[in-house]
């Protein structure tokens, strides 16, 4: 017998949070999110509840936890895009279609009770969260920024009437194969800087970098991501959360801002050391040993995650991205670094995908957002 219950009690909340680690305990590619962050979703003052409502469901088969899912009514997103949608996220399930069906039925009924017309996802409260369902690259280690799922998830969702809305692709970007490519990128970057009187911002530490450029940084994010799929406006609480998280791991050597002649930020790129292995080993819990491993991974990074790249729309067609590419070449010239993980790039984002062609790049994953009309 399959039973779906709204996650209300502390025990149910713990089951909801613990289920993925149990489901993927023998999977070498799964990287859990930070448990301390995940459990905040059950706090009444969670930063996103100013602009959203959410519901959480556990599924039990014969009394044993067998799946989970969350529905999100992102009010600011619906207002921005003129939609009546509920997002689904944190969907995990055993290899049993009937359990998946019961979970989605619960979310769809909740969405209808809110007067919504579509269910879409996997999408979180904002694009700062993990999003997209893995549909290619099941034999690849997940990054800390993105989720992993088994290969039967997609077929289950499609059997339930969901269809592709967008795909994202992910690539491993390595140092260019030949010196000619390196020289070409550098020359083009120098030319763009001279032509438009641009220069790179300077900082002696990650904290100084954030202190000097965070205001321009958020302005660029708001403007460059305004029309990007699934994005929502930044609130002050979201900005604070982002800065607090960045303060923990940002290194000025893995970040760049491009300034105009008036010292205004017109573009930026931020990379983060990958801590996937440390979090996988610790099951997402920041124990003292896990913290030591994470700090070691940050200091001796072998992989960088391309966290955020943004260009002021007024500068988007002036070749500014080549300056960011040149900075990435600089970062990857470190002999200890193996590659940079692009994380999610929309498959129709020709500008960013063409940029990676200047490197030794290999696409290794694909993710999908699904949509279904429910009325």
Short mmCIF file of C-alpha atoms in Angstrom, two decimals:
data_model
loop_
_atom_site.label_atom_id
_atom_site.label_comp_id
_atom_site.label_asym_id
_atom_site.label_seq_id
_atom_site.Cartn_x
_atom_site.Cartn_y
_atom_site.Cartn_z
CA UNK A 1 0.00 0.00 0.00
CA UNK A 2 1.23 3.49 -0.91
CA UNK A 3 0.45 6.42 1.36
CA UNK A 4 1.46 10.06 0.84
CA UNK A 5 1.56 12.37 3.85
CA UNK A 6 2.25 16.06 4.08
CA UNK A 7 5.49 16.57 5.97
CA UNK A 8 4.41 18.24 9.21
CA UNK A 9 5.97 16.62 12.28
CA UNK A 10 9.65 16.78 13.19
CA UNK A 11 9.96 13.07 12.51
CA UNK A 12 8.45 13.47 9.04
CA UNK A 13 10.75 16.41 8.33
CA UNK A 14 13.78 14.36 9.33
CA UNK A 15 12.61 11.52 7.08
CA UNK A 16 12.24 14.02 4.23
CA UNK A 17 15.78 15.35 4.71
CA UNK A 18 17.42 11.97 5.29
CA UNK A 19 15.77 10.07 2.44
CA UNK A 20 18.18 11.03 -0.41
CA UNK A 21 21.24 9.97 1.56
CA UNK A 22 19.66 6.57 2.17
CA UNK A 23 18.53 6.21 -1.43
CA UNK A 24 21.95 7.08 -2.88
CA UNK A 25 24.14 5.57 -0.16
CA UNK A 26 25.82 3.19 -2.63
CA UNK A 27 25.97 5.65 -5.53
CA UNK A 28 29.49 7.06 -6.13
CA UNK A 29 28.20 10.00 -8.19
CA UNK A 30 25.75 11.53 -5.71
CA UNK A 31 26.83 14.61 -3.75
CA UNK A 32 24.44 15.68 -0.97
CA UNK A 33 23.61 19.30 -0.27
CA UNK A 34 24.73 20.81 3.01
CA UNK A 35 22.36 19.42 5.64
CA UNK A 36 22.43 22.64 7.70
CA UNK A 37 21.14 24.57 4.71
CA UNK A 38 18.53 21.99 3.74
CA UNK A 39 16.85 21.84 7.11
CA UNK A 40 16.20 25.60 6.97
CA UNK A 41 13.33 24.92 4.56
CA UNK A 42 11.26 23.92 7.59
CA UNK A 43 11.91 27.20 9.43
CA UNK A 44 9.03 29.66 9.33
CA UNK A 45 11.49 32.52 8.72
CA UNK A 46 13.22 30.83 5.77
CA UNK A 47 14.37 33.59 3.41
CA UNK A 48 12.13 32.57 0.52
CA UNK A 49 8.86 32.49 2.43
CA UNK A 50 8.48 36.25 1.99
CA UNK A 51 7.71 35.62 -1.68
CA UNK A 52 6.73 31.93 -1.76
CA UNK A 53 4.62 29.16 -0.30
CA UNK A 54 5.76 25.56 -0.15
CA UNK A 55 4.48 22.10 0.67
CA UNK A 56 6.43 18.92 1.39
CA UNK A 57 5.26 15.33 0.96
CA UNK A 58 6.63 11.96 2.06
CA UNK A 59 5.54 8.74 0.37
CA UNK A 60 5.45 5.43 2.23
CA UNK A 61 5.13 1.97 0.72
CA UNK A 62 3.97 -0.66 3.18
CA UNK A 63 4.93 1.73 5.96
CA UNK A 64 8.49 2.32 4.71
CA UNK A 65 9.68 5.70 3.37
CA UNK A 66 9.81 5.38 -0.42
CA UNK A 67 9.90 8.89 -1.85
CA UNK A 68 9.55 12.61 -1.33
CA UNK A 69 8.66 15.77 -3.26
CA UNK A 70 8.15 19.47 -2.64
CA UNK A 71 5.83 21.93 -4.35
CA UNK A 72 6.66 25.64 -4.47
CA UNK A 73 4.31 28.48 -5.29
CA UNK A 74 6.87 31.12 -6.27
CA UNK A 75 4.71 34.24 -6.24
CA UNK A 76 7.38 36.65 -7.44
CA UNK A 77 8.23 34.34 -10.36
CA UNK A 78 4.59 34.05 -11.40
CA UNK A 79 4.23 37.82 -11.23
CA UNK A 80 7.43 38.40 -13.20
CA UNK A 81 6.61 35.94 -15.98
CA UNK A 82 2.82 36.29 -15.98
CA UNK A 83 2.25 32.62 -15.17
CA UNK A 84 0.15 30.44 -12.88
CA UNK A 85 2.65 27.78 -11.94
CA UNK A 86 3.75 25.59 -9.09
CA UNK A 87 7.33 24.35 -9.16
CA UNK A 88 8.29 20.85 -8.07
CA UNK A 89 11.68 20.14 -6.51
CA UNK A 90 13.41 17.73 -4.13
CA UNK A 91 11.83 14.80 -5.93
CA UNK A 92 13.46 11.51 -4.96
CA UNK A 93 11.91 8.09 -5.22
CA UNK A 94 12.66 4.38 -5.24
CA UNK A 95 12.40 2.58 -8.57
CA UNK A 96 8.61 2.29 -8.38
CA UNK A 97 6.40 4.23 -10.80
CA UNK A 98 3.32 4.02 -8.57
CA UNK A 99 5.15 5.81 -5.76
CA UNK A 100 6.24 8.56 -8.16
CA UNK A 101 2.69 8.85 -9.47
CA UNK A 102 1.31 9.26 -5.95
CA UNK A 103 3.82 11.99 -5.14
CA UNK A 104 3.10 14.03 -8.26
CA UNK A 105 -0.62 13.57 -7.75
CA UNK A 106 -0.26 15.20 -4.33
CA UNK A 107 1.66 18.18 -5.75
CA UNK A 108 -0.78 18.62 -8.63
CA UNK A 109 -3.78 18.61 -6.28
CA UNK A 110 -2.04 21.19 -4.10
CA UNK A 111 -1.31 23.31 -7.19
CA UNK A 112 -4.96 23.18 -8.25
CA UNK A 113 -6.06 24.18 -4.75
CA UNK A 114 -3.95 27.31 -5.19
CA UNK A 115 -5.61 28.13 -8.52
CA UNK A 116 -2.55 27.24 -10.60
CA UNK A 117 -2.61 25.93 -14.16
CA UNK A 118 0.80 24.28 -14.62
CA UNK A 119 3.42 22.33 -12.71
CA UNK A 120 7.04 22.81 -13.75
CA UNK A 121 10.43 21.60 -12.60
CA UNK A 122 12.64 20.57 -11.04
CA UNK A 123 13.01 24.23 -10.07
CA UNK A 124 13.75 25.59 -6.61
CA UNK A 125 12.76 28.83 -4.93
CA UNK A 126 15.30 30.60 -7.16
CA UNK A 127 18.06 29.68 -9.60
CA UNK A 128 20.52 29.92 -6.71
CA UNK A 129 19.28 26.44 -5.75
CA UNK A 130 19.84 23.10 -7.44
CA UNK A 131 17.60 22.71 -10.46
CA UNK A 132 16.99 20.52 -13.49
CA UNK A 133 16.62 16.75 -13.81
CA UNK A 134 19.70 14.86 -14.95
CA UNK A 135 18.93 13.07 -18.24
CA UNK A 136 22.48 12.47 -19.51
CA UNK A 137 25.70 11.88 -17.57
CA UNK A 138 24.58 9.38 -14.96
CA UNK A 139 28.15 8.07 -14.72
CA UNK A 140 29.56 11.51 -13.86
CA UNK A 141 30.22 12.87 -10.39
CA UNK A 142 27.71 15.54 -9.49
CA UNK A 143 29.04 18.94 -8.55
CA UNK A 144 28.21 20.40 -5.15
CA UNK A 145 26.06 23.03 -6.87
CA UNK A 146 23.87 20.57 -8.78
CA UNK A 147 21.76 17.53 -7.96
CA UNK A 148 22.12 13.91 -9.02
CA UNK A 149 19.28 11.54 -9.80
CA UNK A 150 18.87 7.99 -11.08
CA UNK A 151 18.11 7.34 -14.75
CA UNK A 152 14.54 6.14 -14.13
CA UNK A 153 13.35 9.55 -12.90
CA UNK A 154 12.95 11.03 -16.39
CA UNK A 155 10.87 8.16 -17.83
CA UNK A 156 8.63 8.24 -14.73
CA UNK A 157 8.00 11.98 -15.11
CA UNK A 158 7.31 11.67 -18.83
CA UNK A 159 4.83 8.82 -18.23
CA UNK A 160 2.95 11.24 -15.99
CA UNK A 161 2.39 13.63 -18.88
CA UNK A 162 5.29 16.05 -18.38
CA UNK A 163 7.15 17.36 -21.43
CA UNK A 164 10.44 19.14 -21.95
CA UNK A 165 10.40 22.91 -21.48
CA UNK A 166 14.14 23.66 -21.49
CA UNK A 167 17.43 21.78 -21.30
CA UNK A 168 20.70 22.81 -19.73
CA UNK A 169 24.07 21.33 -20.66
CA UNK A 170 27.20 21.04 -18.53
CA UNK A 171 30.79 20.78 -19.69
CA UNK A 172 34.25 20.21 -18.35
CA UNK A 173 36.44 23.07 -19.57
CA UNK A 174 40.21 22.54 -19.64
CA UNK A 175 43.14 24.78 -20.54
CA UNK A 176 43.26 25.35 -24.33
CA UNK A 177 45.02 22.60 -26.26
CA UNK A 178 47.53 24.83 -28.05
CA UNK A 179 49.46 28.03 -27.38
CA UNK A 180 47.97 29.62 -30.49
CA UNK A 181 44.51 29.56 -28.87
CA UNK A 182 45.90 31.01 -25.63
CA UNK A 183 47.63 33.84 -27.52
CA UNK A 184 44.51 34.58 -29.55
CA UNK A 185 42.32 34.87 -26.45
CA UNK A 186 44.86 37.14 -24.76
CA UNK A 187 45.21 39.41 -27.80
CA UNK A 188 41.46 39.73 -28.24
CA UNK A 189 40.99 40.50 -24.54
CA UNK A 190 43.70 43.18 -24.68
CA UNK A 191 42.09 44.70 -27.78
CA UNK A 192 38.63 44.92 -26.17
CA UNK A 193 40.11 46.48 -23.02
CA UNK A 194 41.98 49.13 -25.03
CA UNK A 195 39.08 49.89 -27.34
CA UNK A 196 36.55 50.46 -24.59
CA UNK A 197 38.91 51.67 -21.85
CA UNK A 198 38.15 48.70 -19.61
CA UNK A 199 40.27 47.17 -16.88
CA UNK A 200 40.10 44.43 -14.25
CA UNK A 201 39.23 45.18 -10.65
CA UNK A 202 41.85 44.39 -8.04
CA UNK A 203 41.64 42.93 -4.54
CA UNK A 204 44.10 41.38 -2.11
CA UNK A 205 41.63 38.89 -0.64
CA UNK A 206 38.24 37.36 -1.26
CA UNK A 207 36.64 39.47 1.47
CA UNK A 208 38.12 42.65 0.01
CA UNK A 209 36.83 41.59 -3.40
CA UNK A 210 33.28 41.26 -2.05
CA UNK A 211 33.48 44.48 -0.04
CA UNK A 212 34.60 46.50 -3.06
CA UNK A 213 32.39 45.04 -5.77
CA UNK A 214 29.28 43.46 -4.24
CA UNK A 215 26.96 46.34 -5.12
CA UNK A 216 27.99 46.31 -8.76
CA UNK A 217 27.96 42.54 -8.65
CA UNK A 218 24.25 42.38 -7.75
CA UNK A 219 23.39 45.06 -10.27
CA UNK A 220 25.00 42.94 -12.99
CA UNK A 221 23.22 39.81 -11.81
CA UNK A 222 19.83 41.51 -11.79
CA UNK A 223 20.31 42.97 -15.25
CA UNK A 224 22.09 40.14 -17.04
CA UNK A 225 19.82 37.39 -15.68
CA UNK A 226 16.57 39.36 -15.94
CA UNK A 227 15.24 37.39 -18.92
CA UNK A 228 16.88 34.06 -18.14
CA UNK A 229 14.57 31.08 -17.66
CA UNK A 230 13.37 30.50 -14.11
CA UNK A 231 15.03 33.51 -12.51
CA UNK A 232 13.36 35.59 -9.80
CA UNK A 233 14.21 39.10 -8.57
CA UNK A 234 16.84 39.28 -5.84
CA UNK A 235 15.55 40.24 -2.41
CA UNK A 236 17.74 41.74 0.30
CA UNK A 237 17.65 38.42 2.16
CA UNK A 238 18.79 36.53 -0.93
CA UNK A 239 21.66 38.96 -1.39
CA UNK A 240 22.75 38.54 2.21
CA UNK A 241 22.63 34.77 1.92
CA UNK A 242 24.73 34.84 -1.24
CA UNK A 243 27.35 37.14 0.27
CA UNK A 244 27.51 35.07 3.48
CA UNK A 245 28.07 31.91 1.44
CA UNK A 246 30.63 33.58 -0.81
CA UNK A 247 32.59 34.84 2.19
CA UNK A 248 33.28 31.25 3.21
CA UNK A 249 34.90 30.08 -0.01
CA UNK A 250 35.65 32.94 -2.38
CA UNK A 251 39.24 33.44 -3.49
CA UNK A 252 40.15 36.62 -5.35
CA UNK A 253 42.34 34.51 -7.66
CA UNK A 254 39.23 32.67 -8.84
CA UNK A 255 37.12 35.76 -9.47
CA UNK A 256 37.17 38.76 -11.75
CA UNK A 257 35.26 41.96 -12.33
CA UNK A 258 35.58 44.16 -15.39
CA UNK A 259 35.34 47.91 -14.82
CA UNK A 260 34.79 50.78 -17.23
CA UNK A 261 36.78 54.00 -17.16
CA UNK A 262 34.49 55.32 -14.42
CA UNK A 263 35.13 52.26 -12.19
CA UNK A 264 31.64 50.89 -12.82
CA UNK A 265 31.28 47.09 -12.87
CA UNK A 266 30.17 46.02 -16.34
CA UNK A 267 30.90 42.28 -16.14
CA UNK A 268 32.00 39.65 -13.66
CA UNK A 269 32.89 35.98 -13.34
CA UNK A 270 33.22 33.99 -10.13
CA UNK A 271 34.50 30.44 -9.73
CA UNK A 272 34.54 28.29 -6.62
CA UNK A 273 36.76 25.40 -5.56
CA UNK A 274 34.87 22.13 -5.85
CA UNK A 275 34.12 20.48 -2.49
CA UNK A 276 32.01 17.62 -3.86
CA UNK A 277 34.17 14.81 -2.56
CA UNK A 278 34.36 16.28 0.94
CA UNK A 279 30.56 16.66 1.10
CA UNK A 280 29.94 13.22 -0.40
CA UNK A 281 32.16 11.56 2.18
CA UNK A 282 30.47 13.45 5.03
CA UNK A 283 26.92 12.86 3.80
CA UNK A 284 26.35 16.61 3.66
CA UNK A 285 26.97 17.10 7.37
CA UNK A 286 29.61 19.64 8.30
CA UNK A 287 31.43 17.63 10.95
CA UNK A 288 34.87 18.80 12.13
CA UNK A 289 36.50 16.23 9.85
CA UNK A 290 34.31 17.27 6.92
CA UNK A 291 35.21 20.90 7.54
CA UNK A 292 38.92 20.04 7.46
CA UNK A 293 38.43 18.16 4.18
CA UNK A 294 36.42 21.03 2.70
CA UNK A 295 39.06 23.60 3.68
CA UNK A 296 41.76 21.37 2.21
CA UNK A 297 39.75 21.09 -1.02
CA UNK A 298 39.39 24.87 -1.14
CA UNK A 299 43.12 25.46 -0.61
CA UNK A 300 44.23 22.72 -3.02
CA UNK A 301 41.47 22.86 -5.60
CA UNK A 302 41.69 20.43 -8.50
CA UNK A 303 38.38 21.48 -10.00
CA UNK A 304 36.68 24.87 -10.20
CA UNK A 305 32.94 25.35 -10.43
CA UNK A 306 31.89 28.25 -12.63
CA UNK A 307 29.50 29.85 -10.21
CA UNK A 308 28.27 33.02 -11.88
CA UNK A 309 29.07 34.87 -15.07
CA UNK A 310 27.29 38.10 -15.88
CA UNK A 311 27.66 40.89 -18.43
CA UNK A 312 25.77 44.18 -18.43
CA UNK A 313 23.29 43.89 -21.34
CA UNK A 314 24.57 47.22 -22.69
CA UNK A 315 27.97 45.58 -23.14
CA UNK A 316 26.84 42.13 -24.22
CA UNK A 317 27.68 42.62 -27.92
CA UNK A 318 31.07 44.27 -27.50
CA UNK A 319 33.19 41.18 -26.94
CA UNK A 320 33.51 41.65 -23.18
CA UNK A 321 33.12 37.91 -22.56
CA UNK A 322 36.55 37.31 -24.10
CA UNK A 323 38.08 39.15 -21.14
CA UNK A 324 36.37 36.68 -18.80
CA UNK A 325 37.66 33.85 -21.00
CA UNK A 326 41.18 35.22 -20.68
CA UNK A 327 40.83 35.28 -16.90
CA UNK A 328 39.65 31.66 -16.97
CA UNK A 329 42.76 30.77 -18.99
CA UNK A 330 44.79 32.40 -16.22
CA UNK A 331 43.02 30.35 -13.55
CA UNK A 332 43.40 27.08 -15.49
CA UNK A 333 47.10 27.73 -16.04
CA UNK A 334 47.54 26.61 -12.43
CA UNK A 335 49.10 23.13 -12.84
CA UNK A 336 47.10 21.82 -9.87
CA UNK A 337 43.79 22.56 -11.58
CA UNK A 338 42.42 19.85 -13.86
CA UNK A 339 39.37 21.61 -15.26
CA UNK A 340 36.43 23.92 -14.58
CA UNK A 341 32.88 22.61 -14.39
CA UNK A 342 30.51 24.98 -16.19
CA UNK A 343 27.46 23.82 -14.22
CA UNK A 344 24.20 24.71 -15.98
CA UNK A 345 24.18 26.52 -19.34
CA UNK A 346 20.90 26.79 -21.23
CA UNK A 347 21.26 24.82 -24.46
CA UNK A 348 20.28 27.85 -26.57
CA UNK A 349 22.77 30.21 -24.89
CA UNK A 350 24.98 30.42 -27.97
CA UNK A 351 27.22 33.14 -26.53
CA UNK A 352 28.41 31.11 -23.55
CA UNK A 353 28.56 27.79 -25.41
CA UNK A 354 30.67 29.33 -28.18
CA UNK A 355 32.98 30.74 -25.53
CA UNK A 356 33.80 27.23 -24.29
CA UNK A 357 34.83 26.22 -27.84
CA UNK A 358 37.97 28.27 -27.34
CA UNK A 359 39.02 25.81 -24.63
CA UNK A 360 39.53 22.08 -24.49
CA UNK A 361 35.90 21.46 -23.53
CA UNK A 362 33.75 18.32 -23.28
CA UNK A 363 30.02 18.26 -22.66
CA UNK A 364 29.35 15.59 -20.04
CA UNK A 365 25.84 16.22 -18.65
CA UNK A 366 22.39 17.38 -19.66
CA UNK A 367 19.51 18.44 -17.43
CA UNK A 368 15.89 19.16 -18.16
CA UNK A 369 13.00 21.20 -16.81
CA UNK A 370 9.59 19.68 -17.46
CA UNK A 371 6.14 21.25 -17.60
CA UNK A 372 2.58 19.90 -17.47
CA UNK A 373 -0.77 21.64 -17.78
CA UNK A 374 -3.10 20.53 -14.98
CA UNK A 375 -6.29 22.40 -15.98
#
